[in-house]
Short mmCIF file of C-alpha atoms and ligand atoms in Angstrom, two decimals:
data_model
loop_
_atom_site.label_atom_id
_atom_site.label_comp_id
_atom_site.label_asym_id
_atom_site.label_seq_id
_atom_site.Cartn_x
_atom_site.Cartn_y
_atom_site.Cartn_z
CA UNK M 1 29.04 249.02 109.53
CA UNK M 2 31.14 247.97 106.54
CA UNK M 3 29.60 244.97 104.77
CA UNK M 4 32.35 242.87 103.18
CA UNK M 5 31.49 240.06 100.73
CA UNK M 6 33.98 237.19 100.61
CA UNK M 7 33.80 234.77 97.72
CA UNK M 8 35.81 232.33 95.64
CA UNK M 9 35.28 229.15 93.70
CA UNK M 10 35.11 225.64 95.08
CA UNK M 11 38.54 224.78 96.47
CA UNK M 12 40.03 228.24 95.93
CA UNK M 13 40.46 228.68 99.69
CA UNK M 14 37.50 230.83 100.68
CA UNK M 15 36.87 228.86 103.89
CA UNK M 16 40.55 229.04 104.77
CA UNK M 17 40.57 232.83 104.41
CA UNK M 18 37.26 233.10 106.23
CA UNK M 19 38.76 231.18 109.17
CA UNK M 20 41.78 233.52 109.20
CA UNK M 21 39.47 236.55 109.36
CA UNK M 22 37.39 234.96 112.13
CA UNK M 23 40.56 234.27 114.13
CA UNK M 24 41.30 238.00 113.92
CA UNK M 25 37.95 238.68 115.59
CA UNK M 26 35.98 239.73 112.51
CA UNK M 27 32.35 238.54 112.61
CA UNK M 28 31.51 236.20 109.74
CA UNK M 29 28.13 235.31 108.28
CA UNK M 30 28.44 231.93 106.56
CA UNK M 31 25.96 231.63 103.67
CA UNK M 32 26.44 227.84 103.50
CA UNK M 33 25.42 227.47 107.14
CA UNK M 34 22.44 229.73 106.50
CA UNK M 35 21.51 227.61 103.45
CA UNK M 36 21.44 224.51 105.67
CA UNK M 37 19.59 226.29 108.48
CA UNK M 38 16.79 227.46 106.22
CA UNK M 39 16.04 223.82 105.38
CA UNK M 40 15.45 223.17 109.10
CA UNK M 41 13.75 226.46 109.74
CA UNK M 42 11.30 226.16 106.85
CA UNK M 43 10.16 222.52 106.42
CA UNK M 44 8.09 223.72 103.48
CA UNK M 45 11.34 223.86 101.42
CA UNK M 46 11.92 220.09 101.91
CA UNK M 47 8.35 219.50 100.81
CA UNK M 48 8.91 221.66 97.75
CA UNK M 49 12.12 219.73 96.88
CA UNK M 50 10.20 216.48 97.22
CA UNK M 51 7.48 217.71 94.91
CA UNK M 52 9.74 219.35 92.31
CA UNK M 53 12.68 216.92 92.23
CA UNK M 54 11.48 213.61 93.69
CA UNK M 55 11.14 211.84 97.02
CA UNK M 56 14.40 209.90 96.50
CA UNK M 57 16.31 212.98 97.76
CA UNK M 58 14.59 213.02 101.14
CA UNK M 59 15.57 210.76 104.06
CA UNK M 60 12.93 209.13 106.26
CA UNK M 61 13.67 211.74 108.98
CA UNK M 62 12.77 214.46 106.40
CA UNK M 63 16.39 215.65 106.05
CA UNK M 64 17.87 216.22 102.59
CA UNK M 65 20.18 213.61 101.01
CA UNK M 66 22.76 216.29 100.28
CA UNK M 67 25.36 214.41 98.25
CA UNK M 68 22.77 212.75 95.96
CA UNK M 69 20.75 215.95 95.56
CA UNK M 70 23.95 217.95 94.91
CA UNK M 71 25.02 215.59 92.12
CA UNK M 72 21.53 215.72 90.64
CA UNK M 73 21.17 219.49 90.54
CA UNK M 74 24.78 220.25 89.55
CA UNK M 75 24.46 218.02 86.48
CA UNK M 76 21.87 220.33 84.92
CA UNK M 77 21.86 224.08 84.64
CA UNK M 78 18.04 224.13 84.53
CA UNK M 79 17.69 222.06 87.71
CA UNK M 80 20.25 224.13 89.54
CA UNK M 81 18.51 227.34 88.52
CA UNK M 82 15.15 225.96 89.60
CA UNK M 83 16.52 225.01 93.02
CA UNK M 84 18.28 228.36 93.45
CA UNK M 85 15.16 230.30 92.56
CA UNK M 86 13.36 228.31 95.25
CA UNK M 87 15.89 228.74 98.04
CA UNK M 88 17.71 232.05 97.48
CA UNK M 89 14.96 234.39 98.74
CA UNK M 90 14.97 232.57 102.10
CA UNK M 91 18.78 232.71 102.29
CA UNK M 92 18.94 236.43 101.42
CA UNK M 93 16.42 237.28 104.08
CA UNK M 94 18.41 235.43 106.75
CA UNK M 95 21.69 237.02 105.61
CA UNK M 96 20.35 240.55 105.86
CA UNK M 97 18.81 239.93 109.23
CA UNK M 98 22.24 238.67 110.46
CA UNK M 99 23.93 241.83 109.14
CA UNK M 100 21.33 243.84 110.97
CA UNK M 101 22.00 242.00 114.25
CA UNK M 102 25.77 242.63 113.99
CA UNK M 103 25.13 246.28 113.24
CA UNK M 104 22.93 246.60 116.33
CA UNK M 105 25.73 244.98 118.39
CA UNK M 106 27.97 247.86 117.26
CA UNK M 107 30.34 245.95 114.96
CA UNK M 108 32.29 248.15 112.54
CA UNK M 109 32.97 245.42 109.94
CA UNK M 110 31.12 242.20 109.11
CA UNK M 111 32.06 239.65 106.45
CA UNK M 112 29.60 237.61 104.42
CA UNK M 113 31.23 234.36 103.30
CA UNK M 114 29.22 233.29 100.24
CA UNK M 115 30.33 231.00 97.40
CA UNK M 116 27.80 232.46 94.96
CA UNK M 117 27.98 236.07 96.16
CA UNK M 118 28.46 237.39 92.61
CA UNK M 119 26.26 234.89 90.74
CA UNK M 120 23.37 235.88 93.03
CA UNK M 121 24.14 239.61 92.68
CA UNK M 122 24.54 239.94 96.44
CA UNK M 123 27.91 241.67 95.86
CA UNK M 124 25.94 244.75 94.81
CA UNK M 125 24.66 245.06 98.38
CA UNK M 126 28.21 244.92 99.79
CA UNK M 127 30.54 247.85 100.45
CA UNK M 128 33.65 245.84 99.59
CA UNK M 129 34.19 242.56 97.70
CA UNK M 130 37.04 240.11 98.31
CA UNK M 131 37.81 237.23 95.97
CA UNK M 132 39.94 234.25 97.00
CA UNK M 133 41.61 233.10 93.81
CA UNK M 134 43.49 229.95 92.78
CA UNK M 135 44.18 228.49 89.36
CA UNK M 136 41.92 225.66 88.18
CA UNK M 137 44.40 222.81 88.63
CA UNK M 138 45.05 223.93 92.23
CA UNK M 139 41.28 224.05 92.82
CA UNK M 140 40.86 220.49 91.49
CA UNK M 141 43.80 219.13 93.50
CA UNK M 142 42.60 220.71 96.76
CA UNK M 143 38.96 219.67 96.41
CA UNK M 144 39.98 216.08 95.61
CA UNK M 145 42.15 216.12 98.74
CA UNK M 146 39.38 217.58 100.88
CA UNK M 147 36.13 215.97 99.72
CA UNK M 148 37.14 212.67 98.08
CA UNK M 149 35.19 213.69 94.99
CA UNK M 150 36.19 212.18 91.68
CA UNK M 151 37.89 214.52 89.20
CA UNK M 152 34.67 214.48 87.18
CA UNK M 153 32.55 215.55 90.17
CA UNK M 154 34.97 218.39 90.96
CA UNK M 155 35.09 219.65 87.37
CA UNK M 156 31.28 219.58 87.18
CA UNK M 157 31.10 221.80 90.23
CA UNK M 158 33.81 224.20 89.03
CA UNK M 159 32.14 224.53 85.63
CA UNK M 160 28.76 225.21 87.20
CA UNK M 161 30.20 228.35 88.80
CA UNK M 162 31.19 231.63 87.19
CA UNK M 163 34.93 231.53 86.40
CA UNK M 164 37.26 233.08 88.95
CA UNK M 165 38.64 235.37 86.26
CA UNK M 166 35.15 236.76 85.66
CA UNK M 167 34.65 237.23 89.39
CA UNK M 168 37.97 239.02 89.62
CA UNK M 169 36.53 241.87 87.55
CA UNK M 170 34.12 242.91 90.31
CA UNK M 171 36.45 242.29 93.27
CA UNK M 172 37.94 245.17 95.25
CA UNK M 173 40.65 242.90 96.65
CA UNK M 174 42.02 239.56 95.40
CA UNK M 175 43.70 237.08 97.74
CA UNK M 176 45.97 234.89 95.62
CA UNK M 177 45.84 231.51 97.37
CA UNK M 178 47.93 229.48 94.95
CA UNK M 179 50.92 229.56 97.28
CA UNK M 180 51.58 228.73 100.91
CA UNK M 181 49.19 229.38 103.77
CA UNK M 182 51.77 231.77 105.22
CA UNK M 183 51.67 233.91 102.08
CA UNK M 184 47.88 233.86 102.19
CA UNK M 185 47.92 234.93 105.82
CA UNK M 186 50.14 237.91 104.91
CA UNK M 187 47.62 239.01 102.27
CA UNK M 188 44.82 238.63 104.82
CA UNK M 189 46.70 240.95 107.20
CA UNK M 190 46.95 243.54 104.43
CA UNK M 191 43.25 243.12 103.74
CA UNK M 192 42.33 243.68 107.39
CA UNK M 193 44.43 246.86 107.57
CA UNK M 194 42.74 248.08 104.40
CA UNK M 195 39.15 247.46 105.52
CA UNK M 196 39.78 248.80 109.00
CA UNK M 197 40.90 252.03 107.36
CA UNK M 198 37.77 252.40 105.18
P1 ADP B 1 36.87 226.64 99.55
O1 ADP B 1 36.23 227.06 100.83
O2 ADP B 1 37.18 227.79 98.65
O3 ADP B 1 36.14 225.55 98.82
P2 ADP B 1 38.99 225.60 101.28
O4 ADP B 1 39.41 226.78 102.05
O5 ADP B 1 38.18 224.55 101.98
O6 ADP B 1 38.30 226.01 99.90
O7 ADP B 1 40.31 224.92 100.70
C1 ADP B 1 40.25 223.69 99.96
C2 ADP B 1 41.27 222.70 100.53
O8 ADP B 1 42.58 223.19 100.26
C3 ADP B 1 41.19 222.51 102.04
O9 ADP B 1 41.48 221.18 102.36
C4 ADP B 1 42.29 223.46 102.57
O10 ADP B 1 42.81 223.01 103.80
C5 ADP B 1 43.33 223.40 101.45
N1 ADP B 1 44.07 224.68 101.28
C6 ADP B 1 43.53 225.92 101.21
N2 ADP B 1 44.49 226.84 101.00
C7 ADP B 1 45.66 226.18 100.93
C8 ADP B 1 47.02 226.58 100.71
N3 ADP B 1 47.37 227.87 100.53
N4 ADP B 1 47.96 225.63 100.70
C9 ADP B 1 47.62 224.31 100.86
N5 ADP B 1 46.36 223.85 101.07
C10 ADP B 1 45.39 224.78 101.10
#
């Protein structure tokens, strides 16, 4: 089975491309969903967050106050790193067990949709890497339209990620999503033909 990593930067259109691939019948593993699931699956992570970062980030039902915790960790490289070191091993384990399940089902291609695919070095475990690219001002405009974040909150998140131009260097295929959805869809069709032929 061909393992395809799909990544981007916040607001570059990764979820949009992922949806297009899913609509074409390609199985998708969503790392963000896995990241949320591990918090439910392993209550010890919530406890660890409480101990390391403070009880103000935990609701009374023991769920995580995502927006507040996100702002807190994204405002400091050290905090973000600390949280990632805590959570990434759980996420990686779940991702690779999902790949394994799809392989057993007999799938020929499976896509891992992961915003920090390259930062976490997971791209090295993939057979093919796809980057969804947009210029920074398009990213800012689209995230503001989608999430109602302030410009400052968006820029903080963009700057906390590796730049899309850096990511481009390790990509096997770049989807340029600065234009219309129709043009993006055409690139996605080319991508599917390419990976089906590998
Ligand atoms: P990401 O998953 O990379 O953060 P999304 O796919 O959610 O980004 O896209 C960010 C926002 O921009 C969404 O509201 C989406 O509907 C919109 N969007 C994505 N691609 C385009 C496009 N080519 N033209 C116009 N809007 C777009």
